[in-house]
PDB file of C-alpha atoms in Angstrom:
ATOM      1  CA  MET A1039      -0.025  -0.045  -0.029  1.00 38.00           C
ATOM      2  CA  SER A1040       1.367   3.392  -0.848  1.00 38.00           C
ATOM      3  CA  SER A1041       0.960   6.824   0.657  1.00 37.00           C
ATOM      4  CA  GLY A1042      -2.280   8.733   0.586  1.00 38.00           C
ATOM      5  CA  LYS A1043      -4.532  10.747   2.781  1.00 40.00           C
ATOM      6  CA  SER A1044      -5.510   8.678   5.863  1.00 43.00           C
ATOM      7  CA  ASP A1045      -9.237   9.236   5.089  1.00 49.00           C
ATOM      8  CA  ASP A1046      -8.849   7.413   1.642  1.00 59.00           C
ATOM      9  CA  ARG A1047      -6.913   4.394   2.751  1.00 76.00           C
ATOM     10  CA  ALA A1048      -8.501   1.124   3.705  1.00 90.00           C
ATOM     11  CA  LEU A1049      -8.982   0.357   7.438  1.00 96.00           C
ATOM     12  CA  TYR A1050      -7.435  -2.978   8.384  1.00 98.00           C
ATOM     13  CA  TYR A1051      -8.915  -5.151  11.184  1.00 98.00           C
ATOM     14  CA  LEU A1052      -7.236  -8.218  12.520  1.00 98.00           C
ATOM     15  CA  ASP A1053      -9.439 -10.284  10.132  1.00 97.00           C
ATOM     16  CA  ASP A1054      -7.975  -8.427   7.111  1.00 97.00           C
ATOM     17  CA  LEU A1055      -4.345  -9.140   7.956  1.00 98.00           C
ATOM     18  CA  GLN A1056      -2.210 -12.257   7.159  1.00 98.00           C
ATOM     19  CA  ALA A1057       1.453 -13.241   7.263  1.00 98.00           C
ATOM     20  CA  GLY A1058       3.266 -12.051   4.138  1.00 98.00           C
ATOM     21  CA  GLN A1059       1.310  -8.839   3.560  1.00 98.00           C
ATOM     22  CA  HIS A1060       3.485  -5.798   3.029  1.00 97.00           C
ATOM     23  CA  PHE A1061       2.866  -2.053   3.002  1.00 98.00           C
ATOM     24  CA  THR A1062       5.085   0.904   1.993  1.00 98.00           C
ATOM     25  CA  THR A1063       4.800   4.392   3.310  1.00 98.00           C
ATOM     26  CA  GLY A1064       5.334   7.774   1.815  1.00 98.00           C
ATOM     27  CA  SER A1065       8.711   9.472   2.465  1.00 98.00           C
ATOM     28  CA  HIS A1066      10.331  12.053   4.628  1.00 98.00           C
ATOM     29  CA  ALA A1067      13.412  14.057   3.695  1.00 98.00           C
ATOM     30  CA  LEU A1068      15.743  14.858   6.531  1.00 98.00           C
ATOM     31  CA  ASP A1069      18.214  17.649   6.817  1.00 98.00           C
ATOM     32  CA  ALA A1070      20.861  18.765   9.221  1.00 98.00           C
ATOM     33  CA  ALA A1071      18.574  21.402  10.744  1.00 98.00           C
ATOM     34  CA  GLN A1072      15.949  18.726  11.689  1.00 98.00           C
ATOM     35  CA  ILE A1073      18.618  16.485  13.119  1.00 98.00           C
ATOM     36  CA  LYS A1074      20.017  19.242  15.293  1.00 98.00           C
ATOM     37  CA  ALA A1075      16.671  20.537  16.380  1.00 98.00           C
ATOM     38  CA  PHE A1076      15.548  17.082  17.620  1.00 98.00           C
ATOM     39  CA  ALA A1077      18.997  16.529  19.267  1.00 98.00           C
ATOM     40  CA  VAL A1078      18.868  19.942  21.113  1.00 98.00           C
ATOM     41  CA  GLN A1079      15.570  18.919  22.802  1.00 98.00           C
ATOM     42  CA  PHE A1080      15.853  15.130  23.122  1.00 98.00           C
ATOM     43  CA  ASP A1081      19.337  13.667  22.574  1.00 98.00           C
ATOM     44  CA  PRO A1082      22.037  16.462  22.974  1.00 98.00           C
ATOM     45  CA  GLN A1083      25.121  14.528  22.116  1.00 98.00           C
ATOM     46  CA  PRO A1084      27.927  16.083  20.024  1.00 97.00           C
ATOM     47  CA  PHE A1085      27.452  13.791  17.084  1.00 98.00           C
ATOM     48  CA  HIS A1086      23.848  14.865  16.658  1.00 98.00           C
ATOM     49  CA  LEU A1087      24.560  18.570  17.179  1.00 98.00           C
ATOM     50  CA  ASP A1088      27.916  19.522  15.576  1.00 97.00           C
ATOM     51  CA  GLU A1089      29.425  18.548  12.248  1.00 96.00           C
ATOM     52  CA  GLU A1090      33.015  19.024  13.387  1.00 96.00           C
ATOM     53  CA  ALA A1091      32.540  17.102  16.623  1.00 95.00           C
ATOM     54  CA  ALA A1092      30.751  14.407  14.712  1.00 97.00           C
ATOM     55  CA  LYS A1093      33.743  13.743  12.395  1.00 97.00           C
ATOM     56  CA  ASP A1094      35.782  12.356  15.304  1.00 95.00           C
ATOM     57  CA  SER A1095      32.895  10.198  16.624  1.00 97.00           C
ATOM     58  CA  LEU A1096      32.040   6.633  15.853  1.00 96.00           C
ATOM     59  CA  PHE A1097      29.752   7.916  13.157  1.00 97.00           C
ATOM     60  CA  GLY A1098      32.371   9.873  11.257  1.00 97.00           C
ATOM     61  CA  GLY A1099      29.863  12.691  10.593  1.00 98.00           C
ATOM     62  CA  LEU A1100      26.578  14.162  11.691  1.00 98.00           C
ATOM     63  CA  ALA A1101      24.043  11.530  12.409  1.00 98.00           C
ATOM     64  CA  ALA A1102      20.363  11.668  13.560  1.00 98.00           C
ATOM     65  CA  SER A1103      19.518  10.161  16.958  1.00 98.00           C
ATOM     66  CA  GLY A1104      17.968   6.780  16.623  1.00 98.00           C
ATOM     67  CA  TRP A1105      15.055   8.032  18.444  1.00 98.00           C
ATOM     68  CA  HIS A1106      14.599  10.743  15.846  1.00 98.00           C
ATOM     69  CA  THR A1107      14.571   8.005  13.096  1.00 98.00           C
ATOM     70  CA  MET A1108      12.073   6.189  15.286  1.00 98.00           C
ATOM     71  CA  GLY A1109       9.846   9.205  15.474  1.00 98.00           C
ATOM     72  CA  ILE A1110       9.990   9.813  11.710  1.00 98.00           C
ATOM     73  CA  THR A1111       9.178   6.167  11.274  1.00 98.00           C
ATOM     74  CA  MET A1112       6.109   6.449  13.415  1.00 98.00           C
ATOM     75  CA  LYS A1113       4.990   9.619  11.687  1.00 98.00           C
ATOM     76  CA  LEU A1114       5.279   7.759   8.301  1.00 98.00           C
ATOM     77  CA  LEU A1115       3.414   4.630   9.634  1.00 98.00           C
ATOM     78  CA  VAL A1116       0.581   6.900  10.899  1.00 97.00           C
ATOM     79  CA  GLU A1117       0.277   9.048   7.851  1.00 97.00           C
ATOM     80  CA  SER A1118       0.715   6.527   5.058  1.00 97.00           C
ATOM     81  CA  GLY A1119       1.327   3.045   6.360  1.00 96.00           C
ATOM     82  CA  ALA A1120      -1.257   0.433   6.979  1.00 96.00           C
ATOM     83  CA  ARG A1121      -4.223   2.049   8.582  1.00 97.00           C
ATOM     84  CA  LEU A1122      -4.975  -0.295  11.538  1.00 97.00           C
ATOM     85  CA  ALA A1123      -8.346  -0.123  13.099  1.00 97.00           C
ATOM     86  CA  GLY A1124      -8.018   1.435  16.594  1.00 95.00           C
ATOM     87  CA  GLY A1125      -4.660   3.023  15.651  1.00 96.00           C
ATOM     88  CA  ILE A1126      -1.149   1.772  15.999  1.00 97.00           C
ATOM     89  CA  ILE A1127      -1.037   0.381  19.552  1.00 97.00           C
ATOM     90  CA  GLY A1128       2.076  -1.310  20.613  1.00 96.00           C
ATOM     91  CA  ALA A1129       2.520  -4.005  23.087  1.00 97.00           C
ATOM     92  CA  GLY A1130       6.256  -4.427  22.942  1.00 97.00           C
ATOM     93  CA  GLY A1131       8.934  -4.760  20.357  1.00 97.00           C
ATOM     94  CA  GLU A1132      12.612  -4.508  19.384  1.00 98.00           C
ATOM     95  CA  VAL A1133      14.513  -1.959  17.456  1.00 98.00           C
ATOM     96  CA  THR A1134      17.974  -1.897  15.913  1.00 98.00           C
ATOM     97  CA  TRP A1135      19.841   0.780  13.964  1.00 98.00           C
ATOM     98  CA  PRO A1136      22.172  -1.098  11.439  1.00 98.00           C
ATOM     99  CA  ARG A1137      23.508   2.191  10.008  1.00 98.00           C
ATOM    100  CA  PRO A1138      23.180   5.952  10.874  1.00 98.00           C
ATOM    101  CA  THR A1139      20.596   8.267   9.417  1.00 98.00           C
ATOM    102  CA  ARG A1140      22.264  11.193   7.758  1.00 98.00           C
ATOM    103  CA  PRO A1141      21.356  14.730   6.527  1.00 98.00           C
ATOM    104  CA  GLY A1142      19.941  14.397   3.010  1.00 98.00           C
ATOM    105  CA  ASP A1143      18.524  10.905   3.661  1.00 98.00           C
ATOM    106  CA  VAL A1144      14.900  10.458   2.307  1.00 98.00           C
ATOM    107  CA  LEU A1145      13.238   7.788   4.627  1.00 98.00           C
ATOM    108  CA  THR A1146      10.574   5.317   3.635  1.00 98.00           C
ATOM    109  CA  VAL A1147       9.224   2.452   5.794  1.00 98.00           C
ATOM    110  CA  GLU A1148       8.424  -1.065   4.465  1.00 98.00           C
ATOM    111  CA  SER A1149       6.245  -2.909   6.723  1.00 98.00           C
ATOM    112  CA  HIS A1150       5.746  -6.740   6.629  1.00 98.00           C
ATOM    113  CA  VAL A1151       3.071  -8.802   8.558  1.00 98.00           C
ATOM    114  CA  VAL A1152       5.016 -11.574  10.177  1.00 98.00           C
ATOM    115  CA  GLU A1153       2.382 -13.169  12.255  1.00 98.00           C
ATOM    116  CA  VAL A1154      -1.329 -12.771  13.180  1.00 98.00           C
ATOM    117  CA  THR A1155      -2.640 -14.326  16.496  1.00 98.00           C
ATOM    118  CA  PRO A1156      -6.182 -13.963  17.584  1.00 97.00           C
ATOM    119  CA  SER A1157      -6.371 -13.539  21.361  1.00 97.00           C
ATOM    120  CA  LYS A1158      -7.729 -16.533  23.312  1.00 97.00           C
ATOM    121  CA  SER A1159      -8.859 -14.458  26.347  1.00 97.00           C
ATOM    122  CA  ARG A1160     -10.242 -11.317  24.483  1.00 96.00           C
ATOM    123  CA  PRO A1161     -12.171 -12.522  21.447  1.00 95.00           C
ATOM    124  CA  ASP A1162     -12.548  -8.887  20.144  1.00 97.00           C
ATOM    125  CA  ARG A1163      -8.843  -8.573  19.271  1.00 98.00           C
ATOM    126  CA  GLY A1164      -5.571 -10.160  18.609  1.00 98.00           C
ATOM    127  CA  MET A1165      -1.784  -9.540  18.154  1.00 98.00           C
ATOM    128  CA  VAL A1166      -0.068  -8.681  14.945  1.00 98.00           C
ATOM    129  CA  LEU A1167       3.666  -9.030  14.739  1.00 98.00           C
ATOM    130  CA  MET A1168       4.938  -6.421  12.221  1.00 98.00           C
ATOM    131  CA  ARG A1169       8.474  -5.959  11.008  1.00 98.00           C
ATOM    132  CA  ASN A1170       9.117  -2.330   9.841  1.00 98.00           C
ATOM    133  CA  GLU A1171      12.304  -1.548   7.838  1.00 98.00           C
ATOM    134  CA  THR A1172      13.093   2.175   7.555  1.00 98.00           C
ATOM    135  CA  LYS A1173      15.280   2.743   4.451  1.00 98.00           C
ATOM    136  CA  ASN A1174      17.052   5.596   2.960  1.00 98.00           C
ATOM    137  CA  GLN A1175      16.964   6.727  -0.630  1.00 98.00           C
ATOM    138  CA  LYS A1176      19.625   4.215  -1.521  1.00 98.00           C
ATOM    139  CA  GLY A1177      17.533   1.308  -0.096  1.00 98.00           C
ATOM    140  CA  GLU A1178      19.950   0.986   2.796  1.00 98.00           C
ATOM    141  CA  THR A1179      18.156  -0.113   6.054  1.00 98.00           C
ATOM    142  CA  VAL A1180      18.747   2.520   8.764  1.00 98.00           C
ATOM    143  CA  GLN A1181      16.280   0.983  11.326  1.00 98.00           C
ATOM    144  CA  VAL A1182      14.401  -2.254  11.938  1.00 98.00           C
ATOM    145  CA  MET A1183      11.598  -2.225  14.294  1.00 98.00           C
ATOM    146  CA  THR A1184       9.718  -5.483  15.055  1.00 98.00           C
ATOM    147  CA  ALA A1185       6.597  -4.615  16.986  1.00 98.00           C
ATOM    148  CA  LYS A1186       3.712  -6.406  18.539  1.00 98.00           C
ATOM    149  CA  LEU A1187       0.547  -4.576  17.857  1.00 98.00           C
ATOM    150  CA  ILE A1188      -2.953  -5.003  19.301  1.00 98.00           C
ATOM    151  CA  VAL A1189      -5.508  -4.971  16.498  1.00 98.00           C
ATOM    152  CA  PRO A1190      -9.218  -5.240  16.964  1.00 98.00           C
ATOM    153  CA  LYS A1191     -11.324  -7.738  15.030  1.00 97.00           C
ATOM    154  CA  ARG A1192     -13.923  -6.501  12.671  1.00 95.00           C
ATOM    155  CA  PRO A1193     -17.164  -5.642  14.667  1.00 92.00           C
ATOM    156  CA  ARG A1194     -19.997  -8.080  13.871  1.00 85.00           C
TER     157      ARG A1194
END
């Protein structure tokens, strides 16, 4: 599924999802000003704030905070990813950042349904295991988030 206004995208209930489905979001272009603005407020480390200081860091240059990449990922999922009934409600997960996000990167998220499990104790919902890969314009993965999502069943 590609980007579009949230009102014109299909609404997915647990019943509509199955392992193997995939969705692709719209994109977000990131620049140095955005990286620094996020870092000043939420992750004020030199390699997120200063190009010169970043050159001597593990990153070898200015890099976005992983939490900034996570925030952009969430924005893309909400605005143009699979529109899940009830919203994107997490019940846990795991995140990795295999390479840094840099100024000039244009990020897109590819989501893959890994598993769909109806709840035994709550018949109105279930759990969806979703693997979300945030990629830059070169197709390089900058973040992998595997999330357990609570998704309601279609009302009868």
